Every structure is written in structure tokens, then in C-alpha cells.
Amino acid sequence: AQNGHDNVCRLILDHGANVNIVDRTGKDALQWAAHNGHIDVCRALLDRGASIESHDHTGKGALHHATQNGHDDICRLLVDRGA
């Protein structure tokens, strides 16, 4: 998700990967995808149940990461999905 490989993300999610698992910083895949501007990955994660309300260890969620990095399209997507 962090690197924008939406096909790989879909493949591992289709094989049972936990969509909401977090790394050592508390970020989940949706937060990384939003941070890095990968809208297709964001859509794939949301379609598979990613938590739109989760926050990392600094208190930032996907919407904050997208906003902070100027990813307007992802901000709209997240708001449309209930953020």
C-alpha cells in the first residue's frame, strides 16, 4: 500500500490479509496509501473494510495524512466514505 502497488494489495487481501494491521508506527495500509497519494490502493482497502477512523501513534488518521500531503482526490474519497 505504501508504494502504490494496488494489484499486489488486492491479491494479498483476496488471500486473507488483515486490512487493518498496523506497523510499528501505528500506521495501517490505508494511512500509508493516503499519505503517499495512492488513490487506487485507498479504494481497494476501503472496499475491503479498512477502518477509516483509525489513527497512528501521533493521532493522525488517513484523512489527516492525505490533507497534510495535498492529496485532494483522496481527501474527497475519504470524506465521501464517511471520514
XYZ file of N, CA and C in Angstrom:
249
model
N 0.819 -1.193 0.000
C 0.000 0.000 0.000
C 0.863 1.257 0.000
N 1.924 1.216 0.774
C 2.801 2.377 0.905
C 3.407 2.775 -0.434
N 3.673 1.795 -1.288
C 4.319 2.074 -2.563
C 3.361 2.120 -3.740
N 2.072 1.963 -3.484
C 1.081 2.129 -4.534
C 0.840 0.933 -5.420
N 1.221 -0.242 -4.989
C 1.030 -1.438 -5.803
C -0.369 -2.007 -5.564
N -1.367 -1.391 -6.227
C -2.753 -1.766 -5.959
C -3.057 -3.212 -6.332
N -2.459 -3.733 -7.396
C -2.720 -5.124 -7.776
C -2.194 -6.088 -6.722
N -1.030 -5.788 -6.176
C -0.458 -6.626 -5.123
C -1.324 -6.540 -3.870
N -1.765 -5.343 -3.531
C -2.642 -5.175 -2.365
C -3.910 -5.993 -2.517
N -4.530 -5.910 -3.678
C -5.763 -6.675 -3.907
C -5.507 -8.176 -3.783
N -4.393 -8.620 -4.344
C -4.057 -10.040 -4.309
C -3.908 -10.544 -2.878
N -3.138 -9.832 -2.060
C -2.938 -10.325 -0.695
C -4.202 -10.174 0.154
N -4.991 -9.145 -0.115
C -6.257 -9.005 0.610
C -7.230 -10.112 0.223
N -7.244 -10.467 -1.054
C -8.112 -11.546 -1.517
C -7.717 -12.889 -0.906
N -6.471 -12.987 -0.451
C -5.993 -14.224 0.173
C -5.976 -14.138 1.699
N -6.727 -13.200 2.246
C -6.950 -13.188 3.683
C -6.099 -12.266 4.526
N -5.331 -11.376 3.922
C -4.524 -10.449 4.722
C -5.423 -9.549 5.565
N -4.957 -9.201 6.742
C -5.685 -8.308 7.643
C -5.572 -6.884 7.117
N -6.676 -6.312 6.695
C -6.690 -4.983 6.082
C -6.351 -3.882 7.085
N -6.503 -4.171 8.374
C -6.294 -3.142 9.392
C -5.050 -3.347 10.251
N -4.153 -4.217 9.842
C -2.933 -4.434 10.615
C -2.081 -3.162 10.592
N -1.383 -2.888 11.681
C -0.568 -1.673 11.778
C 0.908 -2.023 11.898
N 1.743 -1.068 11.499
C 3.187 -1.237 11.636
C 3.653 -0.674 12.978
N 4.953 -0.593 13.179
C 5.495 -0.148 14.467
C 5.171 1.307 14.784
N 4.778 2.088 13.771
C 4.408 3.492 13.994
C 2.911 3.654 14.243
N 2.189 2.541 14.157
C 0.747 2.586 14.340
C -0.023 2.873 13.069
N 0.688 3.014 11.949
C 0.012 3.275 10.675
C -0.478 1.970 10.060
N -1.682 2.038 9.498
C -2.195 0.911 8.739
C -2.016 1.198 7.247
N -2.413 0.252 6.428
C -2.210 0.384 4.984
C -2.953 1.580 4.403
N -4.166 1.844 4.894
C -4.931 2.984 4.385
C -4.212 4.296 4.688
N -3.668 4.416 5.873
C -2.942 5.639 6.224
C -1.716 5.824 5.334
N -0.980 4.746 5.077
C 0.189 4.856 4.202
C -0.218 5.210 2.771
N -1.263 4.569 2.273
C -1.718 4.861 0.911
C -2.194 6.304 0.800
N -2.917 6.784 1.795
C -3.386 8.174 1.797
C -2.212 9.138 1.896
N -1.254 8.823 2.740
C -0.062 9.656 2.926
C 0.706 9.822 1.614
N 0.805 8.730 0.862
C 1.617 8.733 -0.353
C 0.832 8.999 -1.630
N -0.470 9.234 -1.519
C -1.253 9.637 -2.682
C -1.707 8.520 -3.599
N -1.860 7.324 -3.080
C -2.241 6.173 -3.903
C -3.752 5.927 -3.816
N -4.493 6.648 -4.637
C -5.958 6.590 -4.540
C -6.530 5.220 -4.887
N -5.959 4.522 -5.865
C -6.480 3.198 -6.215
C -6.302 2.216 -5.064
N -5.191 2.332 -4.362
C -4.965 1.480 -3.192
C -5.954 1.851 -2.093
N -6.173 3.139 -1.887
C -7.156 3.578 -0.887
C -8.522 2.985 -1.183
N -8.951 3.046 -2.435
C -10.254 2.482 -2.814
C -10.313 0.986 -2.523
N -9.251 0.281 -2.924
C -9.219 -1.169 -2.716
C -9.296 -1.512 -1.232
N -8.573 -0.777 -0.415
C -8.579 -1.032 1.028
C -9.940 -0.720 1.638
N -10.524 0.403 1.252
C -11.845 0.770 1.769
C -12.907 -0.237 1.337
N -12.820 -0.695 0.092
C -13.779 -1.680 -0.412
C -13.697 -2.997 0.350
N -12.547 -3.242 0.966
C -12.340 -4.487 1.708
C -12.398 -4.283 3.223
N -12.958 -3.148 3.640
C -13.243 -2.956 5.054
C -12.206 -2.234 5.886
N -11.284 -1.529 5.262
C -10.293 -0.781 6.039
C -10.985 0.234 6.941
N -10.471 0.374 8.146
C -11.033 1.323 9.103
C -10.662 2.745 8.705
N -11.667 3.545 8.450
C -11.452 4.933 8.045
C -11.168 5.821 9.254
N -11.434 5.306 10.451
C -11.297 6.097 11.676
C -10.045 5.775 12.486
N -9.198 4.864 12.025
C -8.008 4.514 12.804
C -6.984 5.647 12.768
N -6.157 5.693 13.802
C -5.129 6.726 13.929
C -3.797 6.088 14.295
N -2.712 6.700 13.837
C -1.384 6.201 14.177
C -0.981 6.679 15.573
N 0.261 6.402 15.956
C 0.731 6.756 17.301
C 0.805 8.261 17.543
N 0.764 9.053 16.482
C 0.789 10.514 16.642
C -0.614 11.115 16.595
N -1.627 10.253 16.453
C -3.010 10.716 16.426
C -3.531 11.082 15.053
N -2.752 10.810 14.011
C -3.169 11.149 12.650
C -3.862 9.961 11.992
N -4.961 10.259 11.290
C -5.667 9.253 10.521
C -5.406 9.444 9.033
N -6.049 8.634 8.233
C -5.851 8.689 6.783
C -6.195 10.062 6.215
N -7.295 10.655 6.681
C -7.686 11.968 6.174
C -6.626 13.016 6.502
N -6.088 12.969 7.690
C -5.036 13.913 8.077
C -3.812 13.747 7.168
N -3.403 12.503 6.943
C -2.238 12.245 6.090
C -2.476 12.753 4.669
N -3.657 12.497 4.128
C -3.968 12.954 2.772
C -3.989 14.473 2.698
N -4.589 15.103 3.691
C -4.672 16.566 3.722
C -3.293 17.184 3.846
N -2.503 16.666 4.767
C -1.164 17.183 5.033
C -0.277 17.130 3.789
N -0.525 16.157 2.932
C 0.323 15.973 1.757
C -0.324 16.449 0.462
N -1.455 17.136 0.565
C -2.064 17.763 -0.600
C -2.756 16.828 -1.566
N -3.227 15.688 -1.083
C -3.895 14.721 -1.951
C -5.406 14.949 -1.907
N -5.845 15.977 -2.635
C -7.253 16.385 -2.614
C -8.205 15.278 -3.047
N -7.795 14.485 -4.045
C -8.660 13.414 -4.526
C -8.902 12.372 -3.437
N -7.889 12.084 -2.665
C -8.033 11.121 -1.576
C -8.851 11.724 -0.445
N -8.670 12.994 -0.175
C -9.495 13.667 0.835
C -10.967 13.540 0.478
N -11.304 13.805 -0.786
C -12.698 13.691 -1.227
C -13.206 12.259 -1.071
N -12.383 11.299 -1.477
C -12.761 9.892 -1.350
C -13.049 9.535 0.107
N -12.165 9.925 1.001
C -12.327 9.595 2.416
C -13.563 10.263 3.013
N -13.793 11.508 2.666
C -14.983 12.208 3.163
C -16.245 11.547 2.601
N -16.219 11.206 1.320
C -17.370 10.524 0.714
C -17.657 9.182 1.382
N -16.609 8.558 1.922
C -16.762 7.256 2.581
C -17.018 7.383 4.083
N -17.140 8.620 4.579
C -17.542 8.792 5.962
C -16.512 9.319 6.930
N -15.358 9.725 6.446
C -14.328 10.265 7.357
C -14.759 11.611 7.896
